[in-house]
Amino acid sequence: MVAFVKRMSTLALQSQHNATLESLGIIKQVIQLGKAAHVLLDTDCTGDGHYQVEIEEPDYCNAHCTALYELVALQRHYHSVVRQLAKNIAYTTPTSGEGSLTTEIAKLSPEELYKEYDPSGVVFKPAVPIPKKTSVKKAPANYSMSSKLEEYVNTVDVENLFADGHVDFYEACKNT
């Protein structure tokens, strides 16, 4: 079961938002129904070996030696509901408080999440908010040098500064 949850979370990173929501819904149900998958939410836990995703047989891939690191990336997803659901799973599916879901989302099954947020109708749900207008700050005209520095640069004898092939800043400053 642990390997299945880990592979579903990896799949969620590579899917459209509706398929990601369905995958997260399945992961949430598995974590709520069985305590075996809770080991994936513990980042301090260590196991015997390394997780090997390329092994086809889930029993031998050492899924209990890893964590659901995909939830961190999914909490920064472009879709707000994916962010909420990933945070809910990362917080071990609380029903209230920080990380809890709204009742409309919490009561949906994985299949309903897939259908409800399907982008095939060319409608983004929830609607994308209009970005705030920002103004570009203009830099001052002479921002690179202060007047004293500019005056000093104009007084330095550049021809003699590089006379012998190297720069002697002490000598250049002493002569001015």
mmCIF file with all atom_site columns, N, CA and C in Angstrom, residues 8-35:
data_model
loop_
_atom_site.group_PDB
_atom_site.id
_atom_site.type_symbol
_atom_site.label_atom_id
_atom_site.label_alt_id
_atom_site.label_comp_id
_atom_site.label_asym_id
_atom_site.label_entity_id
_atom_site.label_seq_id
_atom_site.pdbx_PDB_ins_code
_atom_site.Cartn_x
_atom_site.Cartn_y
_atom_site.Cartn_z
_atom_site.occupancy
_atom_site.B_iso_or_equiv
_atom_site.pdbx_formal_charge
_atom_site.auth_seq_id
_atom_site.auth_comp_id
_atom_site.auth_asym_id
_atom_site.auth_atom_id
_atom_site.pdbx_PDB_model_num
ATOM 1  N N  . MET A 1 8  ? 1.529  7.021  -6.703  1.00 0.00 ? 8  MET A N  1
ATOM 2  C CA . MET A 1 8  ? 0.432  7.944  -7.032  1.00 0.00 ? 8  MET A CA 1
ATOM 3  C C  . MET A 1 8  ? 0.866  9.398  -6.843  1.00 0.00 ? 8  MET A C  1
ATOM 4  N N  . SER A 1 9  ? 1.658  9.665  -5.810  1.00 0.00 ? 9  SER A N  1
ATOM 5  C CA . SER A 1 9  ? 2.121  11.040 -5.585  1.00 0.00 ? 9  SER A CA 1
ATOM 6  C C  . SER A 1 9  ? 3.102  11.473 -6.666  1.00 0.00 ? 9  SER A C  1
ATOM 7  N N  . THR A 1 10 ? 3.920  10.553 -7.141  1.00 0.00 ? 10 THR A N  1
ATOM 8  C CA . THR A 1 10 ? 4.831  10.874 -8.244  1.00 0.00 ? 10 THR A CA 1
ATOM 9  C C  . THR A 1 10 ? 4.039  11.144 -9.517  1.00 0.00 ? 10 THR A C  1
ATOM 10 N N  . LEU A 1 11 ? 3.010  10.359 -9.747  1.00 0.00 ? 11 LEU A N  1
ATOM 11 C CA . LEU A 1 11 ? 2.138  10.564 -10.903 1.00 0.00 ? 11 LEU A CA 1
ATOM 12 C C  . LEU A 1 11 ? 1.422  11.908 -10.821 1.00 0.00 ? 11 LEU A C  1
ATOM 13 N N  . ALA A 1 12 ? 1.063  12.323 -9.624  1.00 0.00 ? 12 ALA A N  1
ATOM 14 C CA . ALA A 1 12 ? 0.342  13.589 -9.436  1.00 0.00 ? 12 ALA A CA 1
ATOM 15 C C  . ALA A 1 12 ? 1.170  14.787 -9.885  1.00 0.00 ? 12 ALA A C  1
ATOM 16 N N  . LEU A 1 13 ? 2.485  14.680 -9.794  1.00 0.00 ? 13 LEU A N  1
ATOM 17 C CA . LEU A 1 13 ? 3.350  15.787 -10.230 1.00 0.00 ? 13 LEU A CA 1
ATOM 18 C C  . LEU A 1 13 ? 3.330  15.986 -11.741 1.00 0.00 ? 13 LEU A C  1
ATOM 19 N N  . GLN A 1 14 ? 2.964  14.941 -12.477 1.00 0.00 ? 14 GLN A N  1
ATOM 20 C CA . GLN A 1 14 ? 3.090  14.973 -13.925 1.00 0.00 ? 14 GLN A CA 1
ATOM 21 C C  . GLN A 1 14 ? 1.748  14.997 -14.647 1.00 0.00 ? 14 GLN A C  1
ATOM 22 N N  . SER A 1 15 ? 0.695  15.341 -13.948 1.00 0.00 ? 15 SER A N  1
ATOM 23 C CA . SER A 1 15 ? -0.651 15.299 -14.522 1.00 0.00 ? 15 SER A CA 1
ATOM 24 C C  . SER A 1 15 ? -1.280 16.680 -14.546 1.00 0.00 ? 15 SER A C  1
ATOM 25 N N  . GLN A 1 16 ? -2.377 16.796 -15.316 1.00 0.00 ? 16 GLN A N  1
ATOM 26 C CA . GLN A 1 16 ? -3.164 18.025 -15.269 1.00 0.00 ? 16 GLN A CA 1
ATOM 27 C C  . GLN A 1 16 ? -3.804 18.142 -13.895 1.00 0.00 ? 16 GLN A C  1
ATOM 28 N N  . HIS A 1 17 ? -4.303 19.328 -13.595 1.00 0.00 ? 17 HIS A N  1
ATOM 29 C CA . HIS A 1 17 ? -4.785 19.564 -12.237 1.00 0.00 ? 17 HIS A CA 1
ATOM 30 C C  . HIS A 1 17 ? -5.946 18.658 -11.838 1.00 0.00 ? 17 HIS A C  1
ATOM 31 N N  . ASN A 1 18 ? -6.814 18.290 -12.761 1.00 0.00 ? 18 ASN A N  1
ATOM 32 C CA . ASN A 1 18 ? -7.930 17.421 -12.374 1.00 0.00 ? 18 ASN A CA 1
ATOM 33 C C  . ASN A 1 18 ? -7.445 16.002 -12.053 1.00 0.00 ? 18 ASN A C  1
ATOM 34 N N  . ALA A 1 19 ? -6.480 15.497 -12.817 1.00 0.00 ? 19 ALA A N  1
ATOM 35 C CA . ALA A 1 19 ? -5.916 14.179 -12.516 1.00 0.00 ? 19 ALA A CA 1
ATOM 36 C C  . ALA A 1 19 ? -5.078 14.228 -11.240 1.00 0.00 ? 19 ALA A C  1
ATOM 37 N N  . THR A 1 20 ? -4.419 15.347 -11.005 1.00 0.00 ? 20 THR A N  1
ATOM 38 C CA . THR A 1 20 ? -3.664 15.518 -9.764  1.00 0.00 ? 20 THR A CA 1
ATOM 39 C C  . THR A 1 20 ? -4.608 15.512 -8.572  1.00 0.00 ? 20 THR A C  1
ATOM 40 N N  . LEU A 1 21 ? -5.741 16.186 -8.706  1.00 0.00 ? 21 LEU A N  1
ATOM 41 C CA . LEU A 1 21 ? -6.735 16.192 -7.623  1.00 0.00 ? 21 LEU A CA 1
ATOM 42 C C  . LEU A 1 21 ? -7.273 14.790 -7.358  1.00 0.00 ? 21 LEU A C  1
ATOM 43 N N  . GLU A 1 22 ? -7.511 14.029 -8.418  1.00 0.00 ? 22 GLU A N  1
ATOM 44 C CA . GLU A 1 22 ? -7.985 12.660 -8.233  1.00 0.00 ? 22 GLU A CA 1
ATOM 45 C C  . GLU A 1 22 ? -6.926 11.817 -7.528  1.00 0.00 ? 22 GLU A C  1
ATOM 46 N N  . SER A 1 23 ? -5.666 11.956 -7.944  1.00 0.00 ? 23 SER A N  1
ATOM 47 C CA . SER A 1 23 ? -4.580 11.210 -7.298  1.00 0.00 ? 23 SER A CA 1
ATOM 48 C C  . SER A 1 23 ? -4.456 11.579 -5.826  1.00 0.00 ? 23 SER A C  1
ATOM 49 N N  . LEU A 1 24 ? -4.523 12.867 -5.534  1.00 0.00 ? 24 LEU A N  1
ATOM 50 C CA . LEU A 1 24 ? -4.445 13.307 -4.137  1.00 0.00 ? 24 LEU A CA 1
ATOM 51 C C  . LEU A 1 24 ? -5.652 12.828 -3.333  1.00 0.00 ? 24 LEU A C  1
ATOM 52 N N  . GLY A 1 25 ? -6.818 12.768 -3.980  1.00 0.00 ? 25 GLY A N  1
ATOM 53 C CA . GLY A 1 25 ? -8.007 12.246 -3.307  1.00 0.00 ? 25 GLY A CA 1
ATOM 54 C C  . GLY A 1 25 ? -7.845 10.780 -2.935  1.00 0.00 ? 25 GLY A C  1
ATOM 55 N N  . ILE A 1 26 ? -7.243 9.999  -3.833  1.00 0.00 ? 26 ILE A N  1
ATOM 56 C CA . ILE A 1 26 ? -6.985 8.586  -3.543  1.00 0.00 ? 26 ILE A CA 1
ATOM 57 C C  . ILE A 1 26 ? -5.975 8.459  -2.407  1.00 0.00 ? 26 ILE A C  1
ATOM 58 N N  . ILE A 1 27 ? -4.915 9.267  -2.462  1.00 0.00 ? 27 ILE A N  1
ATOM 59 C CA . ILE A 1 27 ? -3.894 9.243  -1.406  1.00 0.00 ? 27 ILE A CA 1
ATOM 60 C C  . ILE A 1 27 ? -4.521 9.600  -0.062  1.00 0.00 ? 27 ILE A C  1
ATOM 61 N N  . LYS A 1 28 ? -5.378 10.595 -0.063  1.00 0.00 ? 28 LYS A N  1
ATOM 62 C CA . LYS A 1 28 ? -6.039 11.019 1.180   1.00 0.00 ? 28 LYS A CA 1
ATOM 63 C C  . LYS A 1 28 ? -6.890 9.892  1.753   1.00 0.00 ? 28 LYS A C  1
ATOM 64 N N  . GLN A 1 29 ? -7.647 9.210  0.889   1.00 0.00 ? 29 GLN A N  1
ATOM 65 C CA . GLN A 1 29 ? -8.483 8.104  1.357   1.00 0.00 ? 29 GLN A CA 1
ATOM 66 C C  . GLN A 1 29 ? -7.645 6.964  1.922   1.00 0.00 ? 29 GLN A C  1
ATOM 67 N N  . VAL A 1 30 ? -6.546 6.640  1.247   1.00 0.00 ? 30 VAL A N  1
ATOM 68 C CA . VAL A 1 30 ? -5.692 5.544  1.716   1.00 0.00 ? 30 VAL A CA 1
ATOM 69 C C  . VAL A 1 30 ? -5.082 5.889  3.066   1.00 0.00 ? 30 VAL A C  1
ATOM 70 N N  . ILE A 1 31 ? -4.638 7.128  3.227   1.00 0.00 ? 31 ILE A N  1
ATOM 71 C CA . ILE A 1 31 ? -4.034 7.544  4.497   1.00 0.00 ? 31 ILE A CA 1
ATOM 72 C C  . ILE A 1 31 ? -5.076 7.545  5.617   1.00 0.00 ? 31 ILE A C  1
ATOM 73 N N  . GLN A 1 32 ? -6.309 7.948  5.303   1.00 0.00 ? 32 GLN A N  1
ATOM 74 C CA . GLN A 1 32 ? -7.354 7.966  6.326   1.00 0.00 ? 32 GLN A CA 1
ATOM 75 C C  . GLN A 1 32 ? -7.804 6.560  6.718   1.00 0.00 ? 32 GLN A C  1
ATOM 76 N N  . LEU A 1 33 ? -7.835 5.643  5.748   1.00 0.00 ? 33 LEU A N  1
ATOM 77 C CA . LEU A 1 33 ? -8.351 4.303  6.020   1.00 0.00 ? 33 LEU A CA 1
ATOM 78 C C  . LEU A 1 33 ? -7.304 3.355  6.593   1.00 0.00 ? 33 LEU A C  1
ATOM 79 N N  . GLY A 1 34 ? -6.054 3.537  6.213   1.00 0.00 ? 34 GLY A N  1
ATOM 80 C CA . GLY A 1 34 ? -5.006 2.639  6.704   1.00 0.00 ? 34 GLY A CA 1
ATOM 81 C C  . GLY A 1 34 ? -3.845 3.422  7.277   1.00 0.00 ? 34 GLY A C  1
ATOM 82 N N  . LYS A 1 35 ? -3.353 2.973  8.404   1.00 0.00 ? 35 LYS A N  1
ATOM 83 C CA . LYS A 1 35 ? -2.269 3.694  9.081   1.00 0.00 ? 35 LYS A CA 1
ATOM 84 C C  . LYS A 1 35 ? -0.895 3.376  8.487   1.00 0.00 ? 35 LYS A C  1
#
